[in-house]
Every structure is written in structure tokens, then in C-alpha cells.
Amino acid sequence: MTTDLGDDPLALDRQVCFALAVAARSVIGLYRPLLEPMGLTHPQYLVMLALWEREPRSVKDLSTTLQLESATLSPLLKRLEAARYVTRRRSADDERLLVVELTDAGRALRDEAEKIPYAIVERLAMPVSELEDLHASLTRVITAATSQG
Amino acid sequence: MTTDLGDDPLALDRQVCFALAVAARSVIGLYRPLLEPMGLTHPQYLVMLALWEREPRSVKDLSTTLQLESATLSPLLKRLEAARYVTRRRSADDERLLVVELTDAGRALRDEAEKIPYAIVERLAMPVSELEDLHASLTRVITAATSQG
DNA sequence: CCTTAATAGTTAGCACACTAATCAATAGTG
DNA sequence: CACTATTGATTAGTGTGCTAACTATTAAGG
């Protein structure tokens, strides 16, 4: 028994993957002008969010938390280090681990960043409840897609 | 009056942008093993979907439809041409326009692609109704984010 | 111990995706 | 008709994001 996806399963305007890709790019585009004065890209912002929550963290820890390959994080973290927002050093306990820590400048950036979520919600001009519904729905998709892709 | 976003507006697990980015990457990752035997990446697949719907299309047309910059599409279309799935030629009416058309091989690929949506829905193991809700929700976000970002 | 396997990061290479700059063709205006 | 602005596409440069191959460290087994 196959699922019924209508007469044209390849119709572009029905593809969830297309809507996901466009929505992600659109929303990230909303962050661009807000992050640019802080000298951050969106993925760098996500790393900073993780570090503002808990610090220090290893690359492995960031990789698990942000669902990014260490191959992606490596150069990104080097750019954050060049921007003087983080430091990178090997752990004394386990020299395989690279420990990422915020600098004072990186910690100070948090105050500035506090404004961003409000600015985004304002620009989206959507009820917060609908954003919460969307978030819950996305979480279910992530679980489904990563459980045994 | 400011919107109430709770006690920590920067909490990673509440960021819709984070959920959007992870969901998009996760779902696109689901397509990878299905598209790889066809020699397509996910953005290339979206271009093919657009062309299977209507053909020929200019780069400008694809740019509007897929919400991608022509700077992104230019090299992508050259790769699709190298793979013998499309042809590229200047329009006779308006030589600014580059006309993209499917080859026979590109058109034939559609039969193979028909299976993909069903394979994805099966892998996601989510009710189609919930995917439809998500799609509607994403469409509203896209409208909100692109209306006057 | 010593070999072997597992783990953590880095590097290289490919493919988006964006901005900015450029170029050619067309459209609009005096 | 000539001048200018607009439009459509390409190129260059930066920054993800992936896989695969590699190095170094640690853990596990005989």
C-alpha cells in the first residue's frame, strides 16, 4: 500500500524540502543585517549561542549540539578566534579534545545579541504562538529525519 | 510594548532559525542517497523539478521560481549542462535571456524521480497530514520573511 | 606491553549561497 | 537619434556544509 501524494508528486509547490530550503534561507537572510554589525555570520551566531549557554565546550560537544560536522566547525572556529571572540586550546586531560572558550569580547557580545530575537520576531510580524507551533513541527521532522535516515 | 520571549530569549533550543537550519540540512540529507545515483545534488533536483513542470525557462525565471540568485544558478546550470541534462542558449528575441531547456536524458530522468517523494515520506515515517501542516506553516514564514525583510 | 581499534580534529576538494562588480543588451527619455 | 537607466547573466571572493583521507591520542585485548 502506497501513500497517496496526489496526481503530481513532483509539483514544486508541494515539496516540503523546497519550502524548508527557502524558509531557512529567507529567515537566515533576516538575521544578516542584524549580525553583520557584530561581525558574525549565522552559523557563527549559533556557535556563540551554544557557548553563551555553557562554556567551555569541545569541538565534539559543539558538533553534537549544533548537528554540524567537525570539518565544518574547524575553519569556522578559526575565524571566530581570528575575530577574538573565542580561544582554542587542547585539553590537558585528553589531548584529543580541543577546548573552545569565550574571550571577554565574546562574552560581552551577548548583551548586544539579546536584542536580536525581538528584532526578528518583529520583522516576521507573525504571532509567537505560530512560531512555537512551527518550532515544534520542525523538531518532529528533525527527530524523524535523523533517527534512522 | 515588547513581545515576551521568556527568561532566556537566546536559548538555543528555542531558536526557530536553528530548528529551520537543522531541519533543512537533515531532510536534504535524506535526499542525498536517492539523488546520488541520478547524479543530482538537491539544488540541482529543485531546478529539474522546475523544468519538468515547464520548459524552457530563462535563468531569471528559475531565479524567481526557486528564490535563488542568478549567481548561484549560473555555475549550477553549467554543471547540469555538463551532465547532459539541460542545454543553455541565448534567446533570439532578447539576447540578455539565457534559455534553459531539458535534453532527452533530462526529460527521461523524470520517471526515475517519480519514486523519490514516496521514498522520502516513507523514510520520514510521519503522517502526510502533518507534513502538509508543516508546509503551510513554512509558506507563511516565507511570505513573512520575504515580504519586506 | 604491544597491537589494534576507536575517537577527536584537521585538511582537501566539491557544491551551494551570498554580495559586489562587471558586461552586454534592451528600454526609456529628451 | 543619442544618452541614460534598467535588466539579465556572469565572474570573483567569502563562508558554510558535506565526504573522504589523514594525523594524533586514547582505550581495549591478548
mmCIF file of C-alpha atoms (C1' of nucleotides) in Angstrom:
data_model
loop_
_atom_site.group_PDB
_atom_site.id
_atom_site.type_symbol
_atom_site.label_atom_id
_atom_site.label_comp_id
_atom_site.label_asym_id
_atom_site.label_seq_id
_atom_site.Cartn_x
_atom_site.Cartn_y
_atom_site.Cartn_z
ATOM 1 C CA MET A 1 0.000 0.000 0.000
ATOM 2 C CA THR A 2 1.445 3.324 -1.099
ATOM 3 C CA THR A 3 0.714 6.748 0.269
ATOM 4 C CA ASP A 4 -1.386 8.997 -1.950
ATOM 5 C CA LEU A 5 0.555 12.125 -2.809
ATOM 6 C CA GLY A 6 -1.910 13.461 -5.385
ATOM 7 C CA ASP A 7 -1.732 13.463 -9.166
ATOM 8 C CA ASP A 8 1.681 15.159 -9.406
ATOM 9 C CA PRO A 9 4.052 14.087 -6.620
ATOM 10 C CA LEU A 10 6.807 16.193 -8.217
ATOM 11 C CA ALA A 11 4.902 19.506 -8.166
ATOM 12 C CA LEU A 12 7.399 22.051 -6.914
ATOM 13 C CA ASP A 13 4.886 23.945 -4.799
ATOM 14 C CA ARG A 14 4.108 20.814 -2.791
ATOM 15 C CA GLN A 15 7.672 19.845 -1.924
ATOM 16 C CA VAL A 16 8.337 20.209 1.789
ATOM 17 C CA CYS A 17 12.074 20.087 1.072
ATOM 18 C CA PHE A 18 11.751 23.111 -1.204
ATOM 19 C CA ALA A 19 9.738 25.054 1.377
ATOM 20 C CA LEU A 20 12.276 24.100 4.043
ATOM 21 C CA ALA A 21 15.219 25.261 1.956
ATOM 22 C CA VAL A 22 13.581 28.562 1.008
ATOM 23 C CA ALA A 23 12.327 29.244 4.544
ATOM 24 C CA ALA A 24 15.744 28.556 6.059
ATOM 25 C CA ARG A 25 17.476 30.853 3.582
ATOM 26 C CA SER A 26 14.839 33.568 3.965
ATOM 27 C CA VAL A 27 14.923 33.598 7.740
ATOM 28 C CA ILE A 28 18.734 33.458 7.846
ATOM 29 C CA GLY A 29 18.667 36.394 5.442
ATOM 30 C CA LEU A 30 16.654 38.292 8.058
ATOM 31 C CA TYR A 31 19.496 37.809 10.550
ATOM 32 C CA ARG A 32 22.185 39.028 8.141
ATOM 33 C CA PRO A 33 21.787 42.792 8.648
ATOM 34 C CA LEU A 34 21.493 42.293 12.422
ATOM 35 C CA LEU A 35 24.585 40.075 12.699
ATOM 36 C CA GLU A 36 26.751 41.951 10.220
ATOM 37 C CA PRO A 37 27.491 44.864 12.615
ATOM 38 C CA MET A 38 28.604 42.280 15.194
ATOM 39 C CA GLY A 39 30.898 40.699 12.626
ATOM 40 C CA LEU A 40 29.063 37.356 12.797
ATOM 41 C CA THR A 41 27.574 35.059 10.182
ATOM 42 C CA HIS A 42 24.525 32.982 11.080
ATOM 43 C CA PRO A 43 26.377 29.706 11.755
ATOM 44 C CA GLN A 44 28.906 31.657 13.834
ATOM 45 C CA TYR A 45 25.965 33.143 15.764
ATOM 46 C CA LEU A 46 24.689 29.635 16.521
ATOM 47 C CA VAL A 47 28.119 28.666 17.876
ATOM 48 C CA MET A 48 28.090 31.767 20.071
ATOM 49 C CA LEU A 49 24.598 30.850 21.353
ATOM 50 C CA ALA A 50 25.918 27.429 22.344
ATOM 51 C CA LEU A 51 28.907 28.975 24.121
ATOM 52 C CA TRP A 52 26.841 31.627 25.887
ATOM 53 C CA GLU A 53 24.769 28.770 27.317
ATOM 54 C CA ARG A 54 27.733 26.729 28.511
ATOM 55 C CA GLU A 55 31.451 27.177 28.386
ATOM 56 C CA PRO A 56 33.997 25.825 27.675
ATOM 57 C CA ARG A 57 32.943 23.243 25.119
ATOM 58 C CA SER A 58 34.926 20.870 22.943
ATOM 59 C CA VAL A 59 34.553 20.773 19.163
ATOM 60 C CA LYS A 60 32.884 17.398 19.581
ATOM 61 C CA ASP A 61 30.391 18.911 22.006
ATOM 62 C CA LEU A 62 29.604 21.755 19.593
ATOM 63 C CA SER A 63 29.334 19.248 16.763
ATOM 64 C CA THR A 64 26.709 17.221 18.630
ATOM 65 C CA THR A 65 24.811 20.258 19.880
ATOM 66 C CA LEU A 66 24.681 22.098 16.557
ATOM 67 C CA GLN A 67 24.481 18.978 14.367
ATOM 68 C CA LEU A 68 27.469 20.123 12.329
ATOM 69 C CA GLU A 69 30.484 18.113 11.194
ATOM 70 C CA SER A 70 33.755 18.940 12.880
ATOM 71 C CA ALA A 71 35.077 19.557 9.365
ATOM 72 C CA THR A 72 32.616 22.451 9.157
ATOM 73 C CA LEU A 73 33.358 23.731 12.642
ATOM 74 C CA SER A 74 37.145 23.684 12.363
ATOM 75 C CA PRO A 75 37.543 26.613 9.944
ATOM 76 C CA LEU A 76 34.543 28.416 11.460
ATOM 77 C CA LEU A 77 36.115 28.357 14.922
ATOM 78 C CA LYS A 78 39.400 29.589 13.499
ATOM 79 C CA ARG A 79 37.563 32.595 12.080
ATOM 80 C CA LEU A 80 35.897 33.219 15.457
ATOM 81 C CA GLU A 81 39.351 33.014 17.033
ATOM 82 C CA ALA A 82 40.744 35.452 14.467
ATOM 83 C CA ALA A 83 37.846 37.775 15.393
ATOM 84 C CA ARG A 84 38.973 37.494 19.049
ATOM 85 C CA TYR A 85 35.633 36.078 20.200
ATOM 86 C CA VAL A 86 36.925 32.621 21.239
ATOM 87 C CA THR A 87 40.142 30.870 22.213
ATOM 88 C CA ARG A 88 41.183 27.356 21.174
ATOM 89 C CA ARG A 89 43.444 25.062 23.178
ATOM 90 C CA ARG A 90 43.985 21.348 23.701
ATOM 91 C CA SER A 91 42.573 19.782 26.852
ATOM 92 C CA ALA A 92 45.164 18.742 29.436
ATOM 93 C CA ASP A 93 43.135 15.691 30.447
ATOM 94 C CA ASP A 94 42.592 14.390 26.925
ATOM 95 C CA GLU A 95 44.765 15.877 24.248
ATOM 96 C CA ARG A 96 42.401 14.745 21.526
ATOM 97 C CA LEU A 97 39.904 17.368 22.722
ATOM 98 C CA LEU A 98 40.097 20.945 21.517
ATOM 99 C CA VAL A 99 38.606 23.243 24.145
ATOM 100 C CA VAL A 100 36.751 26.321 22.879
ATOM 101 C CA GLU A 101 36.271 29.184 25.308
ATOM 102 C CA LEU A 102 34.862 32.706 25.023
ATOM 103 C CA THR A 103 37.086 35.745 25.324
ATOM 104 C CA ASP A 104 35.883 38.776 27.291
ATOM 105 C CA ALA A 105 34.894 40.335 23.968
ATOM 106 C CA GLY A 106 32.945 37.208 23.083
ATOM 107 C CA ARG A 107 31.150 37.235 26.419
ATOM 108 C CA ALA A 108 30.413 40.947 26.114
ATOM 109 C CA LEU A 109 28.777 40.381 22.732
ATOM 110 C CA ARG A 110 25.878 38.639 24.472
ATOM 111 C CA ASP A 111 24.313 41.916 25.604
ATOM 112 C CA GLU A 112 24.191 43.113 22.026
ATOM 113 C CA ALA A 113 22.759 39.774 20.868
ATOM 114 C CA GLU A 114 19.884 39.913 23.377
ATOM 115 C CA LYS A 115 18.070 42.321 21.069
ATOM 116 C CA ILE A 116 18.184 40.034 18.037
ATOM 117 C CA PRO A 117 15.305 37.611 18.806
ATOM 118 C CA TYR A 118 12.936 40.528 19.393
ATOM 119 C CA ALA A 119 14.063 42.224 16.186
ATOM 120 C CA ILE A 120 13.459 39.019 14.229
ATOM 121 C CA VAL A 121 10.007 38.399 15.708
ATOM 122 C CA GLU A 122 9.112 41.989 14.892
ATOM 123 C CA ARG A 123 10.326 41.663 11.297
ATOM 124 C CA LEU A 124 8.482 38.380 10.816
ATOM 125 C CA ALA A 125 5.296 40.005 12.072
ATOM 126 C CA MET A 126 3.830 36.624 12.959
ATOM 127 C CA PRO A 127 2.141 35.565 16.180
ATOM 128 C CA VAL A 128 4.679 33.993 18.551
ATOM 129 C CA SER A 129 2.287 31.101 19.069
ATOM 130 C CA GLU A 130 2.546 30.217 15.388
ATOM 131 C CA LEU A 131 6.332 30.338 15.591
ATOM 132 C CA GLU A 132 6.150 27.980 18.556
ATOM 133 C CA ASP A 133 3.949 25.617 16.548
ATOM 134 C CA LEU A 134 6.429 25.755 13.685
ATOM 135 C CA HIS A 135 9.298 25.059 16.077
ATOM 136 C CA ALA A 136 7.518 22.009 17.466
ATOM 137 C CA SER A 137 6.761 20.780 13.965
ATOM 138 C CA LEU A 138 10.385 21.255 12.869
ATOM 139 C CA THR A 139 11.584 19.386 15.933
ATOM 140 C CA ARG A 140 9.436 16.409 14.968
ATOM 141 C CA VAL A 141 10.838 16.455 11.438
ATOM 142 C CA ILE A 142 14.397 16.627 12.759
ATOM 143 C CA THR A 143 13.722 13.655 15.020
ATOM 144 C CA ALA A 144 12.176 11.706 12.154
ATOM 145 C CA ALA A 145 14.927 12.573 9.680
ATOM 146 C CA THR A 146 17.875 11.952 11.986
ATOM 147 C CA SER A 147 16.520 8.914 13.865
ATOM 148 C CA GLN A 148 17.365 6.491 11.091
ATOM 149 C CA GLY A 149 17.823 8.430 7.886
ATOM 150 C CA MET B 1 5.225 47.119 24.211
ATOM 151 C CA THR B 2 7.638 44.245 23.652
ATOM 152 C CA THR B 3 6.854 40.625 22.979
ATOM 153 C CA ASP B 4 7.552 38.223 25.825
ATOM 154 C CA LEU B 5 10.063 35.616 24.718
ATOM 155 C CA GLY B 6 10.591 34.065 28.139
ATOM 156 C CA ASP B 7 13.501 34.409 30.533
ATOM 157 C CA ASP B 8 16.213 33.441 28.032
ATOM 158 C CA PRO B 9 15.495 34.664 24.526
ATOM 159 C CA LEU B 10 18.889 33.325 23.382
ATOM 160 C CA ALA B 11 18.275 29.711 24.455
ATOM 161 C CA LEU B 12 19.471 27.577 21.566
ATOM 162 C CA ASP B 13 16.648 25.081 21.821
ATOM 163 C CA ARG B 14 14.054 27.802 21.313
ATOM 164 C CA GLN B 15 15.552 29.379 18.195
ATOM 165 C CA VAL B 16 13.337 28.823 15.169
ATOM 166 C CA CYS B 17 16.266 29.744 12.925
ATOM 167 C CA PHE B 18 18.308 26.909 14.424
ATOM 168 C CA ALA B 19 15.493 24.400 14.027
ATOM 169 C CA LEU B 20 14.986 25.588 10.447
ATOM 170 C CA ALA B 21 18.669 25.201 9.589
ATOM 171 C CA VAL B 22 18.941 21.732 11.141
ATOM 172 C CA ALA B 23 15.655 20.535 9.639
ATOM 173 C CA ALA B 24 16.618 21.732 6.168
ATOM 174 C CA ARG B 25 20.018 20.024 6.359
ATOM 175 C CA SER B 26 18.538 16.831 7.814
ATOM 176 C CA VAL B 27 15.817 16.499 5.201
ATOM 177 C CA ILE B 28 18.179 17.358 2.344
ATOM 178 C CA GLY B 29 20.464 14.680 3.753
ATOM 179 C CA LEU B 30 17.597 12.218 3.306
ATOM 180 C CA TYR B 31 17.522 13.025 -0.406
ATOM 181 C CA ARG B 32 21.273 12.564 -0.881
ATOM 182 C CA PRO B 33 21.365 8.746 -1.257
ATOM 183 C CA LEU B 34 18.288 8.887 -3.531
ATOM 184 C CA LEU B 35 19.670 11.609 -5.790
ATOM 185 C CA GLU B 36 23.255 10.402 -5.883
ATOM 186 C CA PRO B 37 22.548 7.508 -8.293
ATOM 187 C CA MET B 38 20.883 10.044 -10.608
ATOM 188 C CA GLY B 39 23.954 12.270 -10.425
ATOM 189 C CA LEU B 40 21.997 15.150 -8.892
ATOM 190 C CA THR B 41 22.511 17.333 -5.844
ATOM 191 C CA HIS B 42 19.450 18.681 -4.026
ATOM 192 C CA PRO B 43 19.548 22.192 -5.530
ATOM 193 C CA GLN B 44 20.022 20.605 -8.953
ATOM 194 C CA TYR B 45 16.983 18.416 -8.238
ATOM 195 C CA LEU B 46 14.921 21.531 -7.497
ATOM 196 C CA VAL B 47 15.991 23.033 -10.834
ATOM 197 C CA MET B 48 14.952 19.820 -12.568
ATOM 198 C CA LEU B 49 11.565 19.913 -10.789
ATOM 199 C CA ALA B 50 11.036 23.426 -12.122
ATOM 200 C CA LEU B 51 11.974 22.353 -15.649
ATOM 201 C CA TRP B 52 9.838 19.223 -15.549
ATOM 202 C CA GLU B 53 6.893 21.498 -14.749
ATOM 203 C CA ARG B 54 7.544 23.989 -17.530
ATOM 204 C CA GLU B 55 10.144 24.278 -20.227
ATOM 205 C CA PRO B 56 12.082 26.165 -21.483
ATOM 206 C CA ARG B 57 12.783 28.681 -18.735
ATOM 207 C CA SER B 58 15.231 31.562 -18.521
ATOM 208 C CA VAL B 59 17.739 31.887 -15.702
ATOM 209 C CA LYS B 60 15.688 34.834 -14.443
ATOM 210 C CA ASP B 61 12.569 32.654 -14.394
ATOM 211 C CA LEU B 62 14.357 29.922 -12.438
ATOM 212 C CA SER B 63 15.781 32.554 -10.100
ATOM 213 C CA THR B 64 12.292 33.872 -9.270
ATOM 214 C CA THR B 65 10.724 30.429 -9.001
ATOM 215 C CA LEU B 66 13.424 28.890 -6.817
ATOM 216 C CA GLN B 67 14.299 32.071 -4.914
ATOM 217 C CA LEU B 68 17.956 31.699 -5.829
ATOM 218 C CA GLU B 69 20.374 34.342 -7.081
ATOM 219 C CA SER B 70 21.412 34.017 -10.694
ATOM 220 C CA ALA B 71 24.977 33.972 -9.351
ATOM 221 C CA THR B 72 24.092 30.673 -7.668
ATOM 222 C CA LEU B 73 22.272 29.276 -10.682
ATOM 223 C CA SER B 74 24.933 30.104 -13.279
ATOM 224 C CA PRO B 75 27.545 27.543 -12.195
ATOM 225 C CA LEU B 76 24.824 25.050 -11.176
ATOM 226 C CA LEU B 77 23.290 25.138 -14.665
ATOM 227 C CA LYS B 78 26.706 24.699 -16.235
ATOM 228 C CA ARG B 79 27.133 21.514 -14.221
ATOM 229 C CA LEU B 80 23.681 20.300 -15.319
ATOM 230 C CA GLU B 81 24.739 21.053 -18.897
ATOM 231 C CA ALA B 82 27.995 19.149 -18.391
ATOM 232 C CA ALA B 83 25.878 16.226 -17.102
ATOM 233 C CA ARG B 84 23.873 16.428 -20.379
ATOM 234 C CA TYR B 85 20.569 17.056 -18.569
ATOM 235 C CA VAL B 86 19.981 20.605 -19.914
ATOM 236 C CA THR B 87 21.033 22.844 -22.760
ATOM 237 C CA ARG B 88 21.804 26.576 -22.487
ATOM 238 C CA ARG B 89 21.368 29.105 -25.299
ATOM 239 C CA ARG B 90 20.641 32.790 -25.696
ATOM 240 C CA SER B 91 17.093 33.790 -26.615
ATOM 241 C CA ALA B 92 16.649 35.092 -30.159
ATOM 242 C CA ASP B 93 14.013 37.617 -29.042
ATOM 243 C CA ASP B 94 16.049 39.069 -26.159
ATOM 244 C CA GLU B 95 19.702 38.197 -26.140
ATOM 245 C CA ARG B 96 20.001 39.064 -22.457
ATOM 246 C CA LEU B 97 17.977 35.949 -21.671
ATOM 247 C CA LEU B 98 19.659 32.579 -21.330
ATOM 248 C CA VAL B 99 17.182 29.852 -22.223
ATOM 249 C CA VAL B 100 17.487 26.590 -20.324
ATOM 250 C CA GLU B 101 15.932 23.501 -21.853
ATOM 251 C CA LEU B 102 15.881 19.820 -20.957
ATOM 252 C CA THR B 103 17.695 17.252 -23.068
ATOM 253 C CA ASP B 104 16.068 13.906 -23.771
ATOM 254 C CA ALA B 105 18.158 12.447 -20.959
ATOM 255 C CA GLY B 106 16.935 15.210 -18.639
ATOM 256 C CA ARG B 107 13.335 14.546 -19.590
ATOM 257 C CA ALA B 108 13.789 10.797 -19.177
ATOM 258 C CA LEU B 109 15.090 11.302 -15.642
ATOM 259 C CA ARG B 110 11.594 12.288 -14.538
ATOM 260 C CA ASP B 111 10.381 8.687 -14.452
ATOM 261 C CA GLU B 112 13.168 7.792 -12.053
ATOM 262 C CA ALA B 113 12.437 10.873 -9.922
ATOM 263 C CA GLU B 114 8.769 9.963 -9.516
ATOM 264 C CA LYS B 115 9.732 7.461 -6.840
ATOM 265 C CA ILE B 116 11.577 9.979 -4.679
ATOM 266 C CA PRO B 117 8.686 11.714 -2.875
ATOM 267 C CA TYR B 118 7.274 8.363 -1.777
ATOM 268 C CA ALA B 119 10.694 7.181 -0.599
ATOM 269 C CA ILE B 120 11.124 10.375 1.444
ATOM 270 C CA VAL B 121 7.683 10.176 3.043
ATOM 271 C CA GLU B 122 8.389 6.560 3.924
ATOM 272 C CA ARG B 123 11.766 7.428 5.480
ATOM 273 C CA LEU B 124 10.287 10.327 7.451
ATOM 274 C CA ALA B 125 7.618 7.994 8.810
ATOM 275 C CA MET B 126 5.344 10.922 9.593
ATOM 276 C CA PRO B 127 1.668 11.331 8.773
ATOM 277 C CA VAL B 128 1.272 13.167 5.457
ATOM 278 C CA SER B 129 -1.231 15.477 7.138
ATOM 279 C CA GLU B 130 1.479 16.711 9.488
ATOM 280 C CA LEU B 131 3.807 17.316 6.563
ATOM 281 C CA GLU B 132 1.040 19.323 4.919
ATOM 282 C CA ASP B 133 0.636 21.390 8.081
ATOM 283 C CA LEU B 134 4.377 21.992 8.154
ATOM 284 C CA HIS B 135 4.334 23.018 4.509
ATOM 285 C CA ALA B 136 1.571 25.533 5.165
ATOM 286 C CA SER B 137 3.433 26.887 8.169
ATOM 287 C CA LEU B 138 6.665 27.229 6.195
ATOM 288 C CA THR B 139 4.829 29.008 3.402
ATOM 289 C CA ARG B 140 3.573 31.603 5.890
ATOM 290 C CA VAL B 141 7.103 32.139 7.232
ATOM 291 C CA ILE B 142 8.467 32.532 3.702
ATOM 292 C CA THR B 143 5.776 35.110 2.940
ATOM 293 C CA ALA B 144 6.514 36.974 6.165
ATOM 294 C CA ALA B 145 10.284 36.870 5.730
ATOM 295 C CA THR B 146 10.366 37.843 2.068
ATOM 296 C CA SER B 147 7.531 40.381 2.077
ATOM 297 C CA GLN B 148 9.693 43.162 3.470
ATOM 298 C CA GLY B 149 12.745 41.669 5.088
ATOM 299 C "C1'" DC C 1 53.499 -4.455 26.838
ATOM 300 C "C1'" DC C 2 52.079 -4.259 22.239
ATOM 301 C "C1'" DT C 3 49.000 -4.422 18.732
ATOM 302 C "C1'" DT C 4 44.533 -2.924 17.282
ATOM 303 C "C1'" DA C 5 40.507 -0.329 17.368
ATOM 304 C "C1'" DA C 6 38.018 3.757 18.428
ATOM 305 C "C1'" DT C 7 37.829 8.753 18.971
ATOM 306 C "C1'" DA C 8 38.807 13.906 18.036
ATOM 307 C "C1'" DG C 9 40.421 17.260 14.766
ATOM 308 C "C1'" DT C 10 42.410 18.850 10.575
ATOM 309 C "C1'" DT C 11 42.861 19.136 5.684
ATOM 310 C "C1'" DA C 12 41.475 18.916 0.826
ATOM 311 C "C1'" DG C 13 38.039 19.036 -2.596
ATOM 312 C "C1'" DC C 14 33.349 19.753 -4.301
ATOM 313 C "C1'" DA C 15 28.990 22.296 -4.346
ATOM 314 C "C1'" DC C 16 25.953 25.708 -2.811
ATOM 315 C "C1'" DA C 17 24.615 30.731 -1.500
ATOM 316 C "C1'" DC C 18 25.537 35.334 -0.784
ATOM 317 C "C1'" DT C 19 27.357 40.232 -2.080
ATOM 318 C "C1'" DA C 20 29.652 43.237 -5.183
ATOM 319 C "C1'" DA C 21 31.460 44.377 -9.567
ATOM 320 C "C1'" DT C 22 31.181 43.929 -14.451
ATOM 321 C "C1'" DC C 23 29.312 43.475 -19.104
ATOM 322 C "C1'" DA C 24 26.040 43.221 -22.864
ATOM 323 C "C1'" DA C 25 21.511 44.016 -24.500
ATOM 324 C "C1'" DT C 26 17.283 46.434 -24.172
ATOM 325 C "C1'" DA C 27 14.050 50.139 -22.914
ATOM 326 C "C1'" DG C 28 13.018 54.807 -21.943
ATOM 327 C "C1'" DT C 29 13.611 59.819 -22.496
ATOM 328 C "C1'" DG C 30 14.644 64.382 -24.387
ATOM 329 C "C1'" DC D 1 18.832 59.643 -32.818
ATOM 330 C "C1'" DA D 2 21.699 59.752 -28.826
ATOM 331 C "C1'" DC D 3 22.007 59.303 -23.829
ATOM 332 C "C1'" DT D 4 20.840 57.083 -19.858
ATOM 333 C "C1'" DA D 5 18.849 53.738 -16.928
ATOM 334 C "C1'" DT D 6 17.400 49.163 -16.367
ATOM 335 C "C1'" DT D 7 17.658 44.340 -16.856
ATOM 336 C "C1'" DG D 8 19.782 39.571 -17.257
ATOM 337 C "C1'" DA D 9 23.671 36.963 -16.723
ATOM 338 C "C1'" DT D 10 28.477 36.114 -15.465
ATOM 339 C "C1'" DT D 11 32.572 36.428 -12.541
ATOM 340 C "C1'" DA D 12 35.242 36.902 -8.241
ATOM 341 C "C1'" DG D 13 35.533 36.443 -3.385
ATOM 342 C "C1'" DT D 14 33.881 34.832 1.264
ATOM 343 C "C1'" DG D 15 31.749 31.444 4.107
ATOM 344 C "C1'" DT D 16 29.286 27.413 5.041
ATOM 345 C "C1'" DG D 17 28.457 22.139 4.725
ATOM 346 C "C1'" DC D 18 29.433 17.736 3.028
ATOM 347 C "C1'" DT D 19 32.570 13.377 2.272
ATOM 348 C "C1'" DA D 20 36.930 11.166 2.354
ATOM 349 C "C1'" DA D 21 41.606 10.732 3.759
ATOM 350 C "C1'" DC D 22 44.901 11.627 7.244
ATOM 351 C "C1'" DT D 23 47.231 12.503 11.961
ATOM 352 C "C1'" DA D 24 47.412 12.085 16.809
ATOM 353 C "C1'" DT D 25 45.761 10.474 21.051
ATOM 354 C "C1'" DT D 26 43.417 7.216 23.967
ATOM 355 C "C1'" DA D 27 41.239 2.726 25.099
ATOM 356 C "C1'" DA D 28 40.901 -2.329 24.828
ATOM 357 C "C1'" DG D 29 42.518 -7.157 24.301
ATOM 358 C "C1'" DG D 30 45.682 -10.826 24.160
#
